Amino acid sequence: GAVVSQHPSWVICKSGTSVKIECRSLDFQATTMFWYRQFPKQSLMLMATSNEGSKATYEQGVEKDKFLINHASLTLSTLTVTSAHPEDSSFYICSEKGLAGGSNYNEQFFGPGTRLTVL
Amino acid sequence: AQSVTQLDSHVSVSEGTPVLLRCNYSSSYSPSLFWYVQHPNKGLQLLLKYTSAATLVKGINGFEAEFKKSETSFHLTKPSAHMSDAAEYFCVVSEGGTYKYIFGTGTRLKVLA
């Protein structure tokens, strides 16, 4: 399967600041990546689908101006939480979709996650 | 619309006894189904997946799941629980076309010594 990294693994920031989280595909070019958030003891909630070279597609209820997603290259997608507030504190996880035509075409490969704490 | 229901939010078993984690799905066509495990503060690890091949799917660490279309179920089992199996387990259905994942609410497995 694919290997996905995230950086940083954890971050603490002050309320009102912006935080950027990187998601990298380490072993193949990912045209599609996904961003999730997970609150404590809850399931993963899809925030948006990130497509290389085009605008991200956000799920209903997710503020696109608050959660800026950029997928400028085939190996890197970034999520920027703008003007972060304590309620944005969460575990953010990215994933990449398997290659079209491959045996894992409908599978997602997950990064290790980023713990964001906003004070 | 597709959906996934994990029937138990918590399951406790004794070490060495069988594990059963239940999952029911709703899908208008042949689904792709997955089980993932998540240890505390970690990412997700794929245990196994069903993609319209054999209905009995064997995964890692002794886990397996059986796809039953008539019951719309995809329950996860393991013959003998190990302490290291204690974690959160998610049943997932993949949405065709977009390949979005729809997650169940998760089942926390506790293994008692």
mmCIF file of C-alpha atoms in Angstrom:
data_model
loop_
_atom_site.group_PDB
_atom_site.id
_atom_site.type_symbol
_atom_site.label_atom_id
_atom_site.label_comp_id
_atom_site.label_asym_id
_atom_site.label_seq_id
_atom_site.Cartn_x
_atom_site.Cartn_y
_atom_site.Cartn_z
ATOM 1 C CA GLY A 1 0.000 0.000 0.000
ATOM 2 C CA ALA A 2 0.873 3.649 -0.236
ATOM 3 C CA VAL A 3 2.789 5.550 2.408
ATOM 4 C CA VAL A 4 1.422 8.888 3.540
ATOM 5 C CA SER A 5 3.102 11.276 5.939
ATOM 6 C CA GLN A 6 1.742 14.270 7.806
ATOM 7 C CA HIS A 7 3.554 17.167 9.323
ATOM 8 C CA PRO A 8 3.476 18.233 12.040
ATOM 9 C CA SER A 9 2.283 15.333 14.155
ATOM 10 C CA TRP A 10 1.038 17.752 16.763
ATOM 11 C CA VAL A 11 0.756 21.502 17.064
ATOM 12 C CA ILE A 12 -0.351 23.957 19.702
ATOM 13 C CA CYS A 13 -1.298 27.466 18.675
ATOM 14 C CA LYS A 14 -2.944 30.553 20.071
ATOM 15 C CA SER A 15 -6.490 31.505 19.213
ATOM 16 C CA GLY A 16 -6.648 33.688 16.112
ATOM 17 C CA THR A 17 -3.531 32.332 14.439
ATOM 18 C CA SER A 18 -3.376 30.123 11.341
ATOM 19 C CA VAL A 19 -1.919 26.653 11.188
ATOM 20 C CA LYS A 20 -0.808 24.710 8.123
ATOM 21 C CA ILE A 21 -0.799 20.908 8.026
ATOM 22 C CA GLU A 22 1.011 19.055 5.275
ATOM 23 C CA CYS A 23 0.064 15.707 3.805
ATOM 24 C CA ARG A 24 2.619 14.007 1.578
ATOM 25 C CA SER A 25 2.421 10.950 -0.605
ATOM 26 C CA LEU A 26 5.802 9.279 -0.293
ATOM 27 C CA ASP A 27 5.682 6.578 -2.903
ATOM 28 C CA PHE A 28 3.327 7.532 -5.696
ATOM 29 C CA GLN A 29 1.623 10.508 -7.212
ATOM 30 C CA ALA A 30 -1.751 11.096 -5.657
ATOM 31 C CA THR A 31 -4.259 12.968 -7.765
ATOM 32 C CA THR A 32 -6.886 12.715 -5.056
ATOM 33 C CA MET A 33 -6.450 13.205 -1.339
ATOM 34 C CA PHE A 34 -9.016 13.470 1.423
ATOM 35 C CA TRP A 35 -9.038 15.453 4.654
ATOM 36 C CA TYR A 36 -10.834 14.266 7.774
ATOM 37 C CA ARG A 37 -11.258 15.534 11.296
ATOM 38 C CA GLN A 38 -11.841 13.396 14.309
ATOM 39 C CA PHE A 39 -13.072 14.642 17.667
ATOM 40 C CA PRO A 40 -12.148 12.669 20.786
ATOM 41 C CA LYS A 41 -13.852 9.297 20.987
ATOM 42 C CA GLN A 42 -15.703 9.943 17.746
ATOM 43 C CA SER A 43 -15.530 8.709 14.202
ATOM 44 C CA LEU A 44 -13.815 10.367 11.276
ATOM 45 C CA MET A 45 -15.711 13.070 9.445
ATOM 46 C CA LEU A 46 -14.810 13.859 5.858
ATOM 47 C CA MET A 47 -14.079 17.553 5.442
ATOM 48 C CA ALA A 48 -13.069 17.810 1.813
ATOM 49 C CA THR A 49 -11.712 16.077 -1.256
ATOM 50 C CA SER A 50 -8.503 17.553 -2.576
ATOM 51 C CA ASN A 51 -7.801 17.199 -6.286
ATOM 52 C CA GLU A 52 -4.420 18.062 -7.749
ATOM 53 C CA GLY A 53 -4.531 21.225 -9.814
ATOM 54 C CA SER A 54 -8.116 22.131 -9.035
ATOM 55 C CA LYS A 55 -10.218 23.503 -6.215
ATOM 56 C CA ALA A 56 -11.076 21.235 -3.335
ATOM 57 C CA THR A 57 -14.598 19.941 -2.927
ATOM 58 C CA TYR A 58 -15.916 20.588 0.559
ATOM 59 C CA GLU A 59 -18.512 18.580 2.403
ATOM 60 C CA GLN A 60 -21.696 20.252 3.524
ATOM 61 C CA GLY A 61 -21.202 22.334 6.631
ATOM 62 C CA VAL A 62 -17.434 22.722 6.252
ATOM 63 C CA GLU A 63 -16.337 26.336 5.837
ATOM 64 C CA LYS A 64 -14.040 26.540 2.840
ATOM 65 C CA ASP A 65 -12.712 29.952 3.880
ATOM 66 C CA LYS A 66 -11.736 28.616 7.269
ATOM 67 C CA PHE A 67 -10.195 25.363 6.117
ATOM 68 C CA LEU A 68 -8.081 26.215 3.098
ATOM 69 C CA ILE A 69 -6.906 23.268 1.060
ATOM 70 C CA ASN A 70 -4.191 23.435 -1.558
ATOM 71 C CA HIS A 71 -3.103 20.513 -3.711
ATOM 72 C CA ALA A 72 -0.506 22.125 -5.904
ATOM 73 C CA SER A 73 1.537 19.024 -6.627
ATOM 74 C CA LEU A 74 0.889 15.325 -7.025
ATOM 75 C CA THR A 75 2.642 14.536 -3.781
ATOM 76 C CA LEU A 76 1.538 17.332 -1.463
ATOM 77 C CA SER A 77 -1.767 18.590 -0.151
ATOM 78 C CA THR A 78 -2.002 21.183 2.609
ATOM 79 C CA LEU A 79 -4.780 22.109 5.006
ATOM 80 C CA THR A 80 -4.606 25.557 6.576
ATOM 81 C CA VAL A 81 -6.849 26.262 9.531
ATOM 82 C CA THR A 82 -7.290 30.030 9.439
ATOM 83 C CA SER A 83 -8.017 32.132 12.507
ATOM 84 C CA ALA A 84 -8.097 29.038 14.642
ATOM 85 C CA HIS A 85 -10.310 28.868 17.726
ATOM 86 C CA PRO A 86 -10.467 26.352 20.548
ATOM 87 C CA GLU A 87 -13.388 24.567 18.891
ATOM 88 C CA ASP A 88 -11.073 23.763 15.964
ATOM 89 C CA SER A 89 -8.978 21.617 18.270
ATOM 90 C CA SER A 90 -9.148 18.143 16.801
ATOM 91 C CA PHE A 91 -7.235 15.295 15.202
ATOM 92 C CA TYR A 92 -6.828 15.946 11.472
ATOM 93 C CA ILE A 93 -6.119 12.998 9.208
ATOM 94 C CA CYS A 94 -5.406 12.953 5.502
ATOM 95 C CA SER A 95 -5.557 10.082 3.069
ATOM 96 C CA GLU A 96 -4.769 9.396 -0.529
ATOM 97 C CA LYS A 97 -6.772 7.361 -2.957
ATOM 98 C CA GLY A 98 -5.242 4.342 -4.644
ATOM 99 C CA LEU A 99 -4.149 4.590 -8.245
ATOM 100 C CA ALA A 100 -6.825 4.303 -10.925
ATOM 101 C CA GLY A 101 -6.545 0.935 -12.639
ATOM 102 C CA GLY A 102 -4.551 -0.549 -9.805
ATOM 103 C CA SER A 103 -5.665 -3.270 -7.412
ATOM 104 C CA ASN A 104 -6.140 -0.653 -4.676
ATOM 105 C CA TYR A 105 -8.064 1.826 -6.825
ATOM 106 C CA ASN A 106 -10.960 2.127 -4.359
ATOM 107 C CA GLU A 107 -8.860 2.074 -1.210
ATOM 108 C CA GLN A 108 -7.590 5.011 0.810
ATOM 109 C CA PHE A 109 -4.226 5.125 2.544
ATOM 110 C CA PHE A 110 -4.126 7.200 5.692
ATOM 111 C CA GLY A 111 -1.544 9.460 7.204
ATOM 112 C CA PRO A 112 -0.703 9.228 10.908
ATOM 113 C CA GLY A 113 -2.732 12.327 11.764
ATOM 114 C CA THR A 114 -2.039 15.756 13.248
ATOM 115 C CA ARG A 115 -3.246 16.724 16.710
ATOM 116 C CA LEU A 116 -4.194 20.410 16.777
ATOM 117 C CA THR A 117 -4.742 22.170 20.068
ATOM 118 C CA VAL A 118 -5.862 25.778 20.008
ATOM 119 C CA LEU A 119 -5.448 27.681 23.246
ATOM 120 C CA ALA B 1 -27.415 6.779 -0.103
ATOM 121 C CA GLN B 2 -24.855 4.552 1.471
ATOM 122 C CA SER B 3 -24.464 4.158 5.214
ATOM 123 C CA VAL B 4 -22.773 2.003 7.784
ATOM 124 C CA THR B 5 -24.032 1.020 11.218
ATOM 125 C CA GLN B 6 -21.769 -0.401 13.873
ATOM 126 C CA LEU B 7 -24.114 -1.986 16.329
ATOM 127 C CA ASP B 8 -21.913 -1.862 19.409
ATOM 128 C CA SER B 9 -20.035 1.187 20.626
ATOM 129 C CA HIS B 10 -18.078 -0.889 23.167
ATOM 130 C CA VAL B 11 -17.169 -4.567 23.276
ATOM 131 C CA SER B 12 -15.267 -6.280 26.087
ATOM 132 C CA VAL B 13 -13.781 -9.748 25.782
ATOM 133 C CA SER B 14 -11.346 -11.778 27.806
ATOM 134 C CA GLU B 15 -7.949 -12.521 26.372
ATOM 135 C CA GLY B 16 -8.040 -15.758 24.395
ATOM 136 C CA THR B 17 -11.781 -15.640 23.695
ATOM 137 C CA PRO B 18 -13.414 -14.881 20.336
ATOM 138 C CA VAL B 19 -14.067 -11.377 19.078
ATOM 139 C CA LEU B 20 -17.162 -10.312 17.154
ATOM 140 C CA LEU B 21 -17.597 -6.724 16.000
ATOM 141 C CA ARG B 22 -20.798 -6.127 14.110
ATOM 142 C CA CYS B 23 -21.349 -3.966 11.052
ATOM 143 C CA ASN B 24 -24.364 -3.515 8.815
ATOM 144 C CA TYR B 25 -24.349 -1.479 5.659
ATOM 145 C CA SER B 26 -26.794 0.099 3.302
ATOM 146 C CA SER B 27 -25.920 0.412 -0.358
ATOM 147 C CA SER B 28 -27.856 0.568 -3.577
ATOM 148 C CA TYR B 29 -25.273 -1.500 -5.407
ATOM 149 C CA SER B 30 -22.394 -3.849 -4.720
ATOM 150 C CA PRO B 31 -20.308 -2.083 -2.130
ATOM 151 C CA SER B 32 -16.643 -2.068 -1.251
ATOM 152 C CA LEU B 33 -16.304 -2.604 2.488
ATOM 153 C CA PHE B 34 -13.354 -2.167 4.798
ATOM 154 C CA TRP B 35 -12.392 -2.638 8.413
ATOM 155 C CA TYR B 36 -9.780 -0.347 9.931
ATOM 156 C CA VAL B 37 -8.194 -0.315 13.361
ATOM 157 C CA GLN B 38 -7.015 2.783 15.197
ATOM 158 C CA HIS B 39 -4.839 2.696 18.269
ATOM 159 C CA PRO B 40 -4.862 5.755 20.549
ATOM 160 C CA ASN B 41 -3.548 8.900 18.883
ATOM 161 C CA LYS B 42 -2.577 6.964 15.782
ATOM 162 C CA GLY B 43 -3.690 6.858 12.184
ATOM 163 C CA LEU B 44 -5.793 4.107 10.675
ATOM 164 C CA GLN B 45 -4.517 0.697 9.700
ATOM 165 C CA LEU B 46 -6.364 -1.456 7.193
ATOM 166 C CA LEU B 47 -7.350 -4.843 8.582
ATOM 167 C CA LEU B 48 -9.139 -6.197 5.543
ATOM 168 C CA LYS B 49 -11.336 -5.284 2.606
ATOM 169 C CA TYR B 50 -14.129 -6.748 0.508
ATOM 170 C CA THR B 51 -14.348 -5.763 -3.130
ATOM 171 C CA SER B 52 -16.773 -8.289 -4.697
ATOM 172 C CA ALA B 53 -14.384 -11.216 -4.760
ATOM 173 C CA ALA B 54 -14.535 -13.943 -2.074
ATOM 174 C CA THR B 55 -17.209 -13.289 0.533
ATOM 175 C CA LEU B 56 -14.990 -14.515 3.361
ATOM 176 C CA VAL B 57 -12.117 -12.105 3.648
ATOM 177 C CA LYS B 58 -8.998 -12.793 5.677
ATOM 178 C CA GLY B 59 -7.015 -9.888 7.016
ATOM 179 C CA ILE B 60 -4.023 -9.172 9.148
ATOM 180 C CA ASN B 61 -3.457 -10.277 12.745
ATOM 181 C CA GLY B 62 -5.899 -13.177 12.484
ATOM 182 C CA PHE B 63 -8.965 -11.082 11.707
ATOM 183 C CA GLU B 64 -11.526 -12.049 9.128
ATOM 184 C CA ALA B 65 -14.918 -10.828 7.955
ATOM 185 C CA GLU B 66 -17.744 -12.334 5.976
ATOM 186 C CA PHE B 67 -19.784 -10.358 3.474
ATOM 187 C CA LYS B 68 -23.431 -11.442 3.676
ATOM 188 C CA LYS B 69 -25.528 -9.700 1.085
ATOM 189 C CA SER B 70 -28.818 -11.168 2.317
ATOM 190 C CA GLU B 71 -28.167 -9.748 5.775
ATOM 191 C CA THR B 72 -26.338 -6.606 4.556
ATOM 192 C CA SER B 73 -23.664 -7.399 7.097
ATOM 193 C CA PHE B 74 -19.892 -7.419 7.237
ATOM 194 C CA HIS B 75 -19.034 -8.547 10.753
ATOM 195 C CA LEU B 76 -15.420 -8.719 11.908
ATOM 196 C CA THR B 77 -14.230 -11.755 13.848
ATOM 197 C CA LYS B 78 -11.119 -13.172 15.436
ATOM 198 C CA PRO B 79 -10.916 -16.581 17.073
ATOM 199 C CA SER B 80 -8.763 -15.530 20.008
ATOM 200 C CA ALA B 81 -8.319 -12.013 21.334
ATOM 201 C CA HIS B 82 -4.927 -10.673 22.299
ATOM 202 C CA MET B 83 -4.217 -7.768 24.601
ATOM 203 C CA SER B 84 -2.745 -5.850 21.682
ATOM 204 C CA ASP B 85 -6.120 -5.979 19.898
ATOM 205 C CA ALA B 86 -7.516 -3.368 22.281
ATOM 206 C CA ALA B 87 -8.278 -0.392 20.029
ATOM 207 C CA GLU B 88 -11.015 1.395 18.096
ATOM 208 C CA TYR B 89 -12.379 -0.404 15.043
ATOM 209 C CA PHE B 90 -14.138 1.268 12.144
ATOM 210 C CA CYS B 91 -16.306 -0.314 9.482
ATOM 211 C CA VAL B 92 -16.240 1.658 6.233
ATOM 212 C CA VAL B 93 -18.161 1.572 2.973
ATOM 213 C CA SER B 94 -16.695 3.181 -0.108
ATOM 214 C CA GLU B 95 -18.928 5.316 -2.246
ATOM 215 C CA GLY B 96 -18.684 4.352 -5.879
ATOM 216 C CA GLY B 97 -17.514 6.962 -8.343
ATOM 217 C CA THR B 98 -16.115 9.438 -5.824
ATOM 218 C CA TYR B 99 -14.459 6.715 -3.719
ATOM 219 C CA LYS B 100 -15.381 8.655 -0.611
ATOM 220 C CA TYR B 101 -15.347 6.682 2.589
ATOM 221 C CA ILE B 102 -18.387 6.552 4.819
ATOM 222 C CA PHE B 103 -17.324 5.618 8.328
ATOM 223 C CA GLY B 104 -19.265 3.822 10.975
ATOM 224 C CA THR B 105 -19.303 5.326 14.446
ATOM 225 C CA GLY B 106 -16.654 2.912 15.665
ATOM 226 C CA THR B 107 -16.467 0.114 18.198
ATOM 227 C CA ARG B 108 -14.028 0.286 21.074
ATOM 228 C CA LEU B 109 -12.656 -3.155 21.864
ATOM 229 C CA LYS B 110 -11.428 -3.809 25.362
ATOM 230 C CA VAL B 111 -9.483 -6.978 26.095
ATOM 231 C CA LEU B 112 -9.456 -8.165 29.683
ATOM 232 C CA ALA B 113 -6.563 -10.103 31.139
#
